[in-house]
Short mmCIF file of C-alpha atoms in Angstrom, two decimals:
data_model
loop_
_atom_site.label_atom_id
_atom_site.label_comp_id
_atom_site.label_asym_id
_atom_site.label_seq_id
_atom_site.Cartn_x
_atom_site.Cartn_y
_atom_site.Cartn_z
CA UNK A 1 125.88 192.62 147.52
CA UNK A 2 128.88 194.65 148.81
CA UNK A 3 130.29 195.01 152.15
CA UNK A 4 128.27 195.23 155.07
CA UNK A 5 127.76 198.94 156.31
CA UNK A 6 129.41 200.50 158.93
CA UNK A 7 128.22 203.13 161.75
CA UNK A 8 129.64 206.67 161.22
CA UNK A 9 127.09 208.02 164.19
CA UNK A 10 125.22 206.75 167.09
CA UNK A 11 121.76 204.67 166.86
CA UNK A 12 118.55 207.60 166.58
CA UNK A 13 115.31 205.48 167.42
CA UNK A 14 116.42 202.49 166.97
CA UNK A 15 117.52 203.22 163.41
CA UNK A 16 121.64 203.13 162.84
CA UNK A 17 122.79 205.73 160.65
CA UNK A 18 125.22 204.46 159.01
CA UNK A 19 127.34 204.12 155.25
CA UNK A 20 125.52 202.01 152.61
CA UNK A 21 127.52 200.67 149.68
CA UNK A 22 124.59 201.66 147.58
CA UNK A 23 122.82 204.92 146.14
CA UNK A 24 119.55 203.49 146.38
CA UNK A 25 120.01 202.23 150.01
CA UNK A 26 120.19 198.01 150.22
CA UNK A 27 117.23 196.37 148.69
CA UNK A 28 118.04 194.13 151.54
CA UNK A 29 114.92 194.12 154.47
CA UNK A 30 117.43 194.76 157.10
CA UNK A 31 118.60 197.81 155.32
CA UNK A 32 120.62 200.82 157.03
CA UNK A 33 120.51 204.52 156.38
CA UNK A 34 122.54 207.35 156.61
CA UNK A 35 122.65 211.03 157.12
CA UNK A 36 125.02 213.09 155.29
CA UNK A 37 127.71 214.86 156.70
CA UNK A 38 126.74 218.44 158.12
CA UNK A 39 129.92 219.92 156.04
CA UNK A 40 129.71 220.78 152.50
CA UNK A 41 132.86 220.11 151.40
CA UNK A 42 134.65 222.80 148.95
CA UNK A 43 131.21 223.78 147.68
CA UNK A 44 130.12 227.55 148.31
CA UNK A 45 126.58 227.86 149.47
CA UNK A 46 124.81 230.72 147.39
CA UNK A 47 121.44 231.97 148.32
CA UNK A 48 118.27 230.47 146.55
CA UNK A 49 115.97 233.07 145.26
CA UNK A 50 113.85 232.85 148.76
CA UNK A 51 117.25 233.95 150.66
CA UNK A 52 117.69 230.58 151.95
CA UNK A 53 120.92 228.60 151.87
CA UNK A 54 120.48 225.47 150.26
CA UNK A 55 120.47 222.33 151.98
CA UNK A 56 123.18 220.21 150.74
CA UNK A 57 121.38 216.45 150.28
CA UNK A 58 123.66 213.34 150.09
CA UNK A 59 121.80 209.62 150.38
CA UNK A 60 124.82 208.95 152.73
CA UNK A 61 128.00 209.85 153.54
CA UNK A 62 129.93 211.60 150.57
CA UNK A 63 133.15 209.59 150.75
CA UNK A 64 131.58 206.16 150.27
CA UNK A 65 129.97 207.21 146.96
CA UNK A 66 132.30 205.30 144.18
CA UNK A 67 133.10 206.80 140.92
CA UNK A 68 134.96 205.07 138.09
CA UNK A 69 136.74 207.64 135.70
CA UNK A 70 137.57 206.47 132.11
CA UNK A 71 139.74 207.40 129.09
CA UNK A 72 141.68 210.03 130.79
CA UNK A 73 138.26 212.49 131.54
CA UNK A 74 139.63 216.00 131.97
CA UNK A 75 140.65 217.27 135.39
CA UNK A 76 138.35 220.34 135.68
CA UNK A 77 135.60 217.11 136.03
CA UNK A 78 137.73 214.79 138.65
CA UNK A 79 138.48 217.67 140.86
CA UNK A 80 134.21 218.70 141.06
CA UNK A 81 134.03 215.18 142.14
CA UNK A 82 136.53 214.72 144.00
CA UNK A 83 135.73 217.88 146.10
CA UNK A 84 132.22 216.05 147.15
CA UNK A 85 134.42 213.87 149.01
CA UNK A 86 133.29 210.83 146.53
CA UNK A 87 135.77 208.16 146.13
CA UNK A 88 137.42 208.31 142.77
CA UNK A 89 139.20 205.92 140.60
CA UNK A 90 140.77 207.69 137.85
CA UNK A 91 142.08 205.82 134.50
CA UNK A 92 143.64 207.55 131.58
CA UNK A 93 142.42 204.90 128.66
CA UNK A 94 139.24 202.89 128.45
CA UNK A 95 139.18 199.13 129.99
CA UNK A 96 138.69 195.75 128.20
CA UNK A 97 134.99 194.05 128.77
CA UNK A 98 136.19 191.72 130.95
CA UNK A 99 137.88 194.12 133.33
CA UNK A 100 135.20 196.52 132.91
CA UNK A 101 132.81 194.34 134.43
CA UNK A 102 134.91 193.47 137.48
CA UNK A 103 135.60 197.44 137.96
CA UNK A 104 131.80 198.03 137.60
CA UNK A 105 130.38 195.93 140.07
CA UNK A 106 131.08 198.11 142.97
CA UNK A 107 130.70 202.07 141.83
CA UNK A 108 127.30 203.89 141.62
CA UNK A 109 128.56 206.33 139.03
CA UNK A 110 130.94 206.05 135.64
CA UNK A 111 132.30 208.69 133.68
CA UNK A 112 133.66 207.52 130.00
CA UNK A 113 134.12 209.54 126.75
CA UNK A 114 133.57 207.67 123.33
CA UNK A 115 135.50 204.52 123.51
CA UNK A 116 134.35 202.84 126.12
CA UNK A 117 131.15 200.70 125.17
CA UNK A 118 128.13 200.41 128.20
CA UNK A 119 126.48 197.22 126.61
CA UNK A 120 123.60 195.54 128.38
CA UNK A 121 126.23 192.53 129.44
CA UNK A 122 128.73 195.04 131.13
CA UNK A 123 125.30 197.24 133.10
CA UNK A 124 123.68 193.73 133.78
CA UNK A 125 126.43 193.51 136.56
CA UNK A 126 126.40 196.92 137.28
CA UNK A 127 124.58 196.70 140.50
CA UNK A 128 124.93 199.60 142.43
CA UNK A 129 125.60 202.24 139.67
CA UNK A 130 122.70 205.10 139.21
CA UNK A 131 124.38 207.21 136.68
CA UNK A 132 126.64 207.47 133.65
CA UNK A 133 128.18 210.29 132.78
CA UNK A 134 129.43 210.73 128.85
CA UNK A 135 131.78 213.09 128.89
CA UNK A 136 131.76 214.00 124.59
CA UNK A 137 128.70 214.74 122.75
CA UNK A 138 127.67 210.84 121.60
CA UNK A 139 126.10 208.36 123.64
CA UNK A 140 125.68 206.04 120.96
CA UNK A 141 128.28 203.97 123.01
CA UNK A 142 125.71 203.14 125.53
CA UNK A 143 123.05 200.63 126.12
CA UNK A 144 120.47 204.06 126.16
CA UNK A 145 117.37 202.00 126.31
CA UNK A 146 118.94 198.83 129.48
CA UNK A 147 120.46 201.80 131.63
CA UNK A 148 116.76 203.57 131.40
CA UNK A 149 114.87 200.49 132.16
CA UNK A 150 117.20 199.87 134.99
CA UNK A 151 116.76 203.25 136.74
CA UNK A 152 120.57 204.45 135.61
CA UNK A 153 120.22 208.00 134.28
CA UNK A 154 122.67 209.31 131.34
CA UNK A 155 124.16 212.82 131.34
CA UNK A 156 126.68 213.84 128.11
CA UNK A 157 127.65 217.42 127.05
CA UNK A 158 126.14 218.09 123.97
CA UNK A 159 127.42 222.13 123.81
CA UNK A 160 130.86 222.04 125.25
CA UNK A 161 132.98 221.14 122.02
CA UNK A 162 130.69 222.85 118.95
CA UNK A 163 133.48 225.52 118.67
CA UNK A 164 137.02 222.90 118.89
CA UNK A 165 135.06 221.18 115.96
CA UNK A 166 133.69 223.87 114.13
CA UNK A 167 137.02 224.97 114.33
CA UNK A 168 138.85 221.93 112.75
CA UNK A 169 136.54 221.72 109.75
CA UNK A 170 137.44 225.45 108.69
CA UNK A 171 141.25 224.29 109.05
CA UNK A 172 140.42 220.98 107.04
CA UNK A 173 138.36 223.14 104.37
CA UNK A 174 141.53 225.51 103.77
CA UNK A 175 143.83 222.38 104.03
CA UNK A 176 142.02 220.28 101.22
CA UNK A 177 141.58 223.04 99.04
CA UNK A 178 145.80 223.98 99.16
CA UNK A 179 146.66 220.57 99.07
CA UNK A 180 148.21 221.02 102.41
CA UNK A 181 148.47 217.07 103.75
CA UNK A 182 150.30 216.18 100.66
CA UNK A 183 152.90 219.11 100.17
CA UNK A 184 153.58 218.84 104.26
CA UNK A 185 154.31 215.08 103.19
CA UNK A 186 156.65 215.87 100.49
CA UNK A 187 158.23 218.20 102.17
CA UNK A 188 159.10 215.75 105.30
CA UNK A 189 160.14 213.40 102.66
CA UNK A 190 163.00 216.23 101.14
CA UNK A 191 160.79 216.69 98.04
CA UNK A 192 160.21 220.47 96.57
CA UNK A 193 156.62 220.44 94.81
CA UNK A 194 155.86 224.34 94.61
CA UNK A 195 152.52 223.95 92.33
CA UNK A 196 149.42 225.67 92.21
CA UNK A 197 147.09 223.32 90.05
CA UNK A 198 143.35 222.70 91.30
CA UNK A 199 144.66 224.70 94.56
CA UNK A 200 141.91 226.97 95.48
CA UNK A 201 140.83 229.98 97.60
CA UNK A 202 137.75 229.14 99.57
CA UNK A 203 136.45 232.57 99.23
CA UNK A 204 133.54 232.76 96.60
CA UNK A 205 133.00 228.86 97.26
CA UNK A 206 130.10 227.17 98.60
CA UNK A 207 130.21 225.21 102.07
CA UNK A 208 127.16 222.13 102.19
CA UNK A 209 126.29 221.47 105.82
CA UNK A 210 124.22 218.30 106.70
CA UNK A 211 123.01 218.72 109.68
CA UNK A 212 122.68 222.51 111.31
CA UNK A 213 122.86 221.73 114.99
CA UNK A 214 124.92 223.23 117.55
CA UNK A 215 128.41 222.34 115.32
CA UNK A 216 126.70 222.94 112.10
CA UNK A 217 125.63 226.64 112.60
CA UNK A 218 128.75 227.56 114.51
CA UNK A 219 130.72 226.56 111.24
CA UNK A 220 128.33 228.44 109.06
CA UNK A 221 129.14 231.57 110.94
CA UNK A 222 132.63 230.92 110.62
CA UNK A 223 132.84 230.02 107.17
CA UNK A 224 130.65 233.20 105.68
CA UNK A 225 133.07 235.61 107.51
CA UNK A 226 135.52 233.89 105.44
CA UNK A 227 133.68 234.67 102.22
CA UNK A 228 132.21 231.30 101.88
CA UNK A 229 128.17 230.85 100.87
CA UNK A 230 126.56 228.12 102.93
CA UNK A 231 123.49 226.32 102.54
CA UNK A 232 122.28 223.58 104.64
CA UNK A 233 120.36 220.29 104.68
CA UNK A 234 118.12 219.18 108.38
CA UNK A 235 115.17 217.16 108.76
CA UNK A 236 113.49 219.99 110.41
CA UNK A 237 113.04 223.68 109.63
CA UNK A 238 115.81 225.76 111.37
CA UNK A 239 116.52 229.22 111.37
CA UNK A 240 119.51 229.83 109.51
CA UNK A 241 122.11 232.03 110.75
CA UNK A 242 123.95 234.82 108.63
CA UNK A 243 122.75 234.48 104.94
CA UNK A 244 123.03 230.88 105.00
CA UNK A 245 120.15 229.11 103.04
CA UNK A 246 118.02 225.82 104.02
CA UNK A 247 117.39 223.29 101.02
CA UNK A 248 114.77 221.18 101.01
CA UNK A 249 116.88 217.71 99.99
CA UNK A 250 119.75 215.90 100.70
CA UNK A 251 120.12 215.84 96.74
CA UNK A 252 119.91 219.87 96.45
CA UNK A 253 122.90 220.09 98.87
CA UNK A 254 125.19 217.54 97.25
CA UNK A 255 124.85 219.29 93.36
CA UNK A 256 125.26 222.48 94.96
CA UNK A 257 128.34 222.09 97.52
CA UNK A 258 131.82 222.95 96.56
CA UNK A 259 132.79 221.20 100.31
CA UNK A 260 129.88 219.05 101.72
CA UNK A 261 130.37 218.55 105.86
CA UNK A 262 128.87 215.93 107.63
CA UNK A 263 127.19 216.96 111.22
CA UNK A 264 124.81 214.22 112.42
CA UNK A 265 124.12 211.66 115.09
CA UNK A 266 124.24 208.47 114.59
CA UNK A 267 121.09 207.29 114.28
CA UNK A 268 119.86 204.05 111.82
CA UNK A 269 118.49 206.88 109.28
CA UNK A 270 122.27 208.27 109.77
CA UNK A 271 123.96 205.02 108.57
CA UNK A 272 125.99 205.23 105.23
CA UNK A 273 123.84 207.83 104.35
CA UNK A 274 126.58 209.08 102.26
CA UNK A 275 127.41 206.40 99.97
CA UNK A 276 127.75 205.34 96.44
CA UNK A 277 124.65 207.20 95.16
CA UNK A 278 125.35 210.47 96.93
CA UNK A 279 128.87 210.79 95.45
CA UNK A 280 127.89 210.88 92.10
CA UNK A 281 125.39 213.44 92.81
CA UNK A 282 128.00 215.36 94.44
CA UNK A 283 129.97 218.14 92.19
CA UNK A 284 132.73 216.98 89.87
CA UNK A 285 136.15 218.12 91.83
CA UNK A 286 134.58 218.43 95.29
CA UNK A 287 135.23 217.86 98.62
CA UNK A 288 133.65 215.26 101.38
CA UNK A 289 134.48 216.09 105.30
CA UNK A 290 132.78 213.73 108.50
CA UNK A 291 133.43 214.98 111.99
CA UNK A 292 130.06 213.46 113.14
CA UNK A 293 130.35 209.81 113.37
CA UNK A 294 131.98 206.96 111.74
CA UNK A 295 128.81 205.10 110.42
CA UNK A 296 127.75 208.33 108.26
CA UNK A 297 130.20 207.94 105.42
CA UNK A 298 130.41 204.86 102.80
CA UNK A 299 134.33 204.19 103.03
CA UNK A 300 134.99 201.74 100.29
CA UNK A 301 132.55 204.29 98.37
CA UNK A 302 134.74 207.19 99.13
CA UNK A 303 137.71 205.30 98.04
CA UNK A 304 136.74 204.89 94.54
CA UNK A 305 135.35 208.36 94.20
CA UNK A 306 138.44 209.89 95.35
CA UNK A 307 140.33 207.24 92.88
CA UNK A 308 137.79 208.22 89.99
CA UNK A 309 138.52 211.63 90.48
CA UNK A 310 134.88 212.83 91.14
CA UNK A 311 136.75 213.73 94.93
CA UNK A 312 139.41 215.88 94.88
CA UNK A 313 140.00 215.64 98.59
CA UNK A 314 138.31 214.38 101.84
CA UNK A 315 138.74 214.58 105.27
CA UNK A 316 137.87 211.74 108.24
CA UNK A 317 138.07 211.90 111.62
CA UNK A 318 136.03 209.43 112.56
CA UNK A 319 135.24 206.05 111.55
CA UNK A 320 133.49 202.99 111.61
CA UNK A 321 135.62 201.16 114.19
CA UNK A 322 138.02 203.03 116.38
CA UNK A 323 140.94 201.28 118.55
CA UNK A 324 140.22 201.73 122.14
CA UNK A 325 143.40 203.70 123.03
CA UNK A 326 146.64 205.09 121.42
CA UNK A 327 149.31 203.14 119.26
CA UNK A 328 149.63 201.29 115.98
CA UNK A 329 146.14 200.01 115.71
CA UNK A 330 144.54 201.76 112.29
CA UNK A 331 145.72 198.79 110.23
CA UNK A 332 143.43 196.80 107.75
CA UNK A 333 142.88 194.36 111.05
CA UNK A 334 140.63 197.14 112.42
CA UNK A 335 139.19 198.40 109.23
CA UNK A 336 139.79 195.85 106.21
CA UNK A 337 139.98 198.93 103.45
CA UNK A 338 143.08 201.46 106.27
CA UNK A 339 145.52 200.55 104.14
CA UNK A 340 143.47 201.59 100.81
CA UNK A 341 142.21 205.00 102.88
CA UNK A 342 146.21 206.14 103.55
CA UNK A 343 147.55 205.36 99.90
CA UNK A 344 145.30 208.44 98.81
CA UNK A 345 146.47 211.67 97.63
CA UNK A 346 144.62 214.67 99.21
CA UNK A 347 142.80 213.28 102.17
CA UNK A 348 143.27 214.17 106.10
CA UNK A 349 143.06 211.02 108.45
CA UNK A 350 142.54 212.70 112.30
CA UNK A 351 142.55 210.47 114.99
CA UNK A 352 138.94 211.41 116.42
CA UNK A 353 140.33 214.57 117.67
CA UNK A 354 137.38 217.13 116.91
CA UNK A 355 136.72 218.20 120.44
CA UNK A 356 140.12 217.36 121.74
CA UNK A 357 140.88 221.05 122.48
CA UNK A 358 141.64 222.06 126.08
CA UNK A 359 139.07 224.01 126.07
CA UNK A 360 136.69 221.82 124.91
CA UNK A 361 137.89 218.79 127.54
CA UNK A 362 137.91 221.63 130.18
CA UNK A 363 133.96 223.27 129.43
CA UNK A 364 133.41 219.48 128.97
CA UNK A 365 134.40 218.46 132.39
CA UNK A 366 132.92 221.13 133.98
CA UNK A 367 129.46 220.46 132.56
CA UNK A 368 129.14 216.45 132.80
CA UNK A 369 130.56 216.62 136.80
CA UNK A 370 128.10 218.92 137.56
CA UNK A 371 125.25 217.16 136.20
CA UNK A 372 125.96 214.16 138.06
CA UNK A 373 127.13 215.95 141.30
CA UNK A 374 123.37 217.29 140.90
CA UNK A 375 121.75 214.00 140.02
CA UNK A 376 123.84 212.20 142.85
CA UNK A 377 123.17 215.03 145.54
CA UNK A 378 119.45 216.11 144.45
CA UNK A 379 118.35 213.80 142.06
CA UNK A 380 118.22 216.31 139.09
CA UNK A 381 117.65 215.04 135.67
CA UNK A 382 117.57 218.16 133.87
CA UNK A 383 119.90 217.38 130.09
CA UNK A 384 119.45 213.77 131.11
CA UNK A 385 119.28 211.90 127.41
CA UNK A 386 117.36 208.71 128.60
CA UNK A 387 115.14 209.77 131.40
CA UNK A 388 112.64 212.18 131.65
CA UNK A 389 113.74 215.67 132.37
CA UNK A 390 112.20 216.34 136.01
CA UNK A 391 113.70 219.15 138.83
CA UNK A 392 112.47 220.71 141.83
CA UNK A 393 113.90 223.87 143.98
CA UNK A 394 116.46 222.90 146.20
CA UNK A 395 115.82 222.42 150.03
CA UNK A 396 117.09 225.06 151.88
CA UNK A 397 118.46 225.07 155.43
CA UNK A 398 115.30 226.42 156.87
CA UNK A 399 114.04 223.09 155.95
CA UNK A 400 115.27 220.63 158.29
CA UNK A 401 112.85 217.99 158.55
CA UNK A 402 112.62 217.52 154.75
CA UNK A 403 112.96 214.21 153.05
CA UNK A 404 113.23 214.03 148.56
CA UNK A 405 111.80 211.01 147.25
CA UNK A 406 112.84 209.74 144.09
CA UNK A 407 110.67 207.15 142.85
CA UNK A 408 111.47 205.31 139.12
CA UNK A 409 109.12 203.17 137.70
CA UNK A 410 107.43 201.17 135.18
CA UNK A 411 104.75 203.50 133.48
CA UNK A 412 101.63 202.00 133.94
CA UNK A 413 98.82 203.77 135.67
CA UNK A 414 97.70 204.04 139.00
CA UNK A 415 101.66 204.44 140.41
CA UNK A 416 101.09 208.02 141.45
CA UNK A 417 98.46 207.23 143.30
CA UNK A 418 100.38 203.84 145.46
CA UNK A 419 102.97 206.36 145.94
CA UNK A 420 100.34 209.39 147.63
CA UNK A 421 98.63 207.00 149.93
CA UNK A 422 102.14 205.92 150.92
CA UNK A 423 103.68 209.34 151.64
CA UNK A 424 99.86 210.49 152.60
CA UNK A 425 101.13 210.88 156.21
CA UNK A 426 103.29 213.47 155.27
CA UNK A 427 103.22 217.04 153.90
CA UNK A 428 103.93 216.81 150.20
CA UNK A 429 105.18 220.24 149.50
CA UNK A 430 106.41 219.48 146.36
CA UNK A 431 105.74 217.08 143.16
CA UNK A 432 106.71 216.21 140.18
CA UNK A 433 106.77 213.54 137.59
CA UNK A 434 106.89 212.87 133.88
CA UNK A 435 107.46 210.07 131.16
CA UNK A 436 109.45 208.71 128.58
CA UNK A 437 108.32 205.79 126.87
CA UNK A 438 108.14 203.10 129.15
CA UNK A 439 110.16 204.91 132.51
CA UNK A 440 108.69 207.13 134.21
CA UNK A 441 110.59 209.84 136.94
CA UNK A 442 108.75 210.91 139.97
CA UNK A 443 110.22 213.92 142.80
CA UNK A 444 108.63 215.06 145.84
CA UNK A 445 109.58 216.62 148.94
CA UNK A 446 108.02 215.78 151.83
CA UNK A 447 108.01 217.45 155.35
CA UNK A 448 108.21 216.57 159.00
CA UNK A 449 110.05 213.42 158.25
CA UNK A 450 111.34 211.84 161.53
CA UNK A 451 114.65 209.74 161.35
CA UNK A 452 112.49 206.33 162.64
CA UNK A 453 110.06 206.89 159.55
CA UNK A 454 112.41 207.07 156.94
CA UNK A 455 112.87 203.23 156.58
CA UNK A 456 109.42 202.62 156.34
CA UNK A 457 108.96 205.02 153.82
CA UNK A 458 111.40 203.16 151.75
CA UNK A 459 110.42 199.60 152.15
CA UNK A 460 106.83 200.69 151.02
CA UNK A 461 107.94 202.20 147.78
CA UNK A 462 110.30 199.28 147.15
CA UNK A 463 108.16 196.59 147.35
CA UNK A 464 105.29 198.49 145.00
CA UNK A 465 105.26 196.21 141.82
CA UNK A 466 106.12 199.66 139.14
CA UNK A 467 109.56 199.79 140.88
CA UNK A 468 112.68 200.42 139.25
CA UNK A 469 114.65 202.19 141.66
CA UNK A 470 113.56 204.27 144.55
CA UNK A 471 116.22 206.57 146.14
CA UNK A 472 115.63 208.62 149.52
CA UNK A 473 117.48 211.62 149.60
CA UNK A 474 117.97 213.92 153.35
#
């Protein structure tokens, strides 16, 4: 347990409001609460739809809420934060285990991007944190199903960067197919290779898309207006976008593709699922590109195709392990066929760069602060990826006496109705609740709330047995 609190205000009832060193208020009996602060900070009120400012909710005051920032997040996010009045530690590459833990202890919210790994042994000591925020499209880099069990909710931005790497494909189609890399490489080495053999146009070729998400369609777009004809490969049935064409198999794509792209999660169905029988299905002379994750593609598979010659050019930009900041690290040490990868001719090696666009770290930042300003400040866990998707209307100002309850918990049955008889004495204007798997995610709002009643209130929904985390929001 942290620091004792301390009193920002003077005792109401018999009840000292005053700063807690954690979201969920002290599971200690002797517990302490706090209003928040009457200002709103740099935020501008707008109007809810009933005309009604919005009543800015904080569990306590705003500048005792501790946020670690990781791997140099971009600064359209630490200003949102920072403009809360939250405390914020800002570093600009991702910390060891060891010194992860000791930063963790203490901060109820962490924002990382992909190198940073959330295991169960680094959230195990996590004790006061409530939410992570991923601020890239994976989340594979956190313990999805411990933070859930444990009440922490996970936010990412799945939209933000669809265009930066959309964008970086169509450079690394036109690249492979020109031979770019290697005459750039000659040329930086004094040599003069002016040739034109097995250098193609990419208009009139086909583009193979596995996996027609958010990245996946935006590239189709991009590469018909550039003459190209794409078909695509999903597990489900998705509208395709331009004259783009759905096939039914894996299989179909690869004997079909001029330039195969890989767009997936990474999921265990995801896992080499490009590998030594997929390359030999794959045209004679084409091309292999993975943007998605590292785990997709069958390295030491792709070597020997490229070396065989059924490859004429690939591009990576991710991979199977990744050093945890800048410098000299892709070496066989880190993957034991590097070395092997950057002897061959024709093939791009990027630096996991496909959403590192300003634009992309900026709509990025925007999009995971805001989520967890709104999860912190209202409990909100609308885009959440681990936790049931639950909202209700903001208070407003005209609604003074109003208390939010935010109540995690095992599912099992007969929770919603411990929680009703224990809020029964109150005015439940609004409820919600939902599931996923195992966690379930309860809101309501609850009216003519005095001060003296709030501890109560808490203490009963702690100690009901379905508890994972119970916050009290005013």
């Amino acid at each position: 347990m942290s620091s004792s609190p301390r009193d920002i205000s003077p005792k109401v009832n018999g009840i000292t409001r005053a700063v807690s060193n954690s979201l969920s208020f002290s599971t200690s009996p002797n517990a302490t609460f706090t209003s928040p602060f009457s200002s709103v900070g740099a935020q501008t009120l707008h109007r809810t739809s009933t005309g009604a400012f919005p009543k800015q909710l904080k569990p306590f005051a705003t500048e005792d809420i501790k946020i670690l920032l990781l791997e140099n997040v971009n600064t359209t996010g630490r200003d949102k934060l920072t403009n809360q009045g939250y405390q914020v530690e800002f570093h600009k590459a991702s910390l060891p285990e060891d010194e992860l833990i000791a930063k963790i202890r203490d901060v109820h919210v962490i924002g990382i991007r992909s190198k940073t790994k959330l295991t169960a042994r680094v959230l195990r000591e996590a004790k006061n944190l409530i939410v992570i925020g991923c601020f890239c499209i994976g989340t594979n880099q956190v313990d999805l199903q411990y933070a859930a069990q444990h009440g922490i909710a996970v936010f990412n931005s799945p939209f933000s960067n669809s265009r930066s790497v959309a964008e970086l494909v169509v450079g690394e189609i036109i690249s492979l197919a020109r031979q770019l890399g290697d005459r750039s490489n000659e040329m930086h080495r004094g040599t003069w290779n002016k040739v034109s053999n097995r250098c193609w146009e990419i208009r009139g070729k086909s583009l193979g898309i596995i996996g027609y998400g958010h990245i996946g369609s935006q590239l189709s777009v991009l590469a018909e207006a550039m003459g190209m004809s794409v078909i695509y490969y999903d597990v489900v049935n998705l509208m395709a976008l331009g004259s783009a064409r759905q096939v039914p198999t894996l299989a179909a794509l690869l004997n079909d593709a001029d330039f195969v792209t890989c767009h997936v999660p990474e999921l265990p169905e995801t896992k080499r699922m490009i590998g030594v029988e997929q390359f030999d299905q794959m045209k004679q002379g084409s091309y292999l590109i993975n943007a998605s994750r590292g785990s997709v593609v069958d390295i030491p598979a792709l070597i020997n195709a490229m070396r065989s010659g059924k490859l004429a050019g690939a591009a990576l930009d991710v991979y199977p392990s990744e050093p945890g900041g800048n410098g000299d690290y892709f070496k066989n040490d880190l993957n034991h066929w590097a070395e092997d990868l950057q002897s061959l001719k024709n093939i791009i090696l990027t630096p996991h760069i496909g959403g590192s666009t300003e634009e992309a770290q900026s709509a990025i930042g925007v999009e995971v602060s805001e989520a967890l300003v709104r999860y912190v400040n209202e409990g909100t866990t609308l885009g959440a990826v681990n936790m049931p998707e639950v909202n209700l209307r903001s208070l407003t100002m005209d609604e003074p006496n109003h208390m939010r309850v935010v109540f995690i918990h095992h599912n099992v049955p007969g929770v919603l109705r411990k929680v009703n008889q224990i809020l029964g004495d109150h005015n439940v204007d609004k409820q919600m609740t939902d599931s996923r798997g195992d966690v379930a995610y309860l809101m309501a709002d609850i009216s003519n709330v005095n001060t003296s009643e709030i501890k109560e209130l808490y203490e009963s929904l702690e100690s009901l047995s379905s508890r994972i985390m119970t916050r009290v929001l005013y």
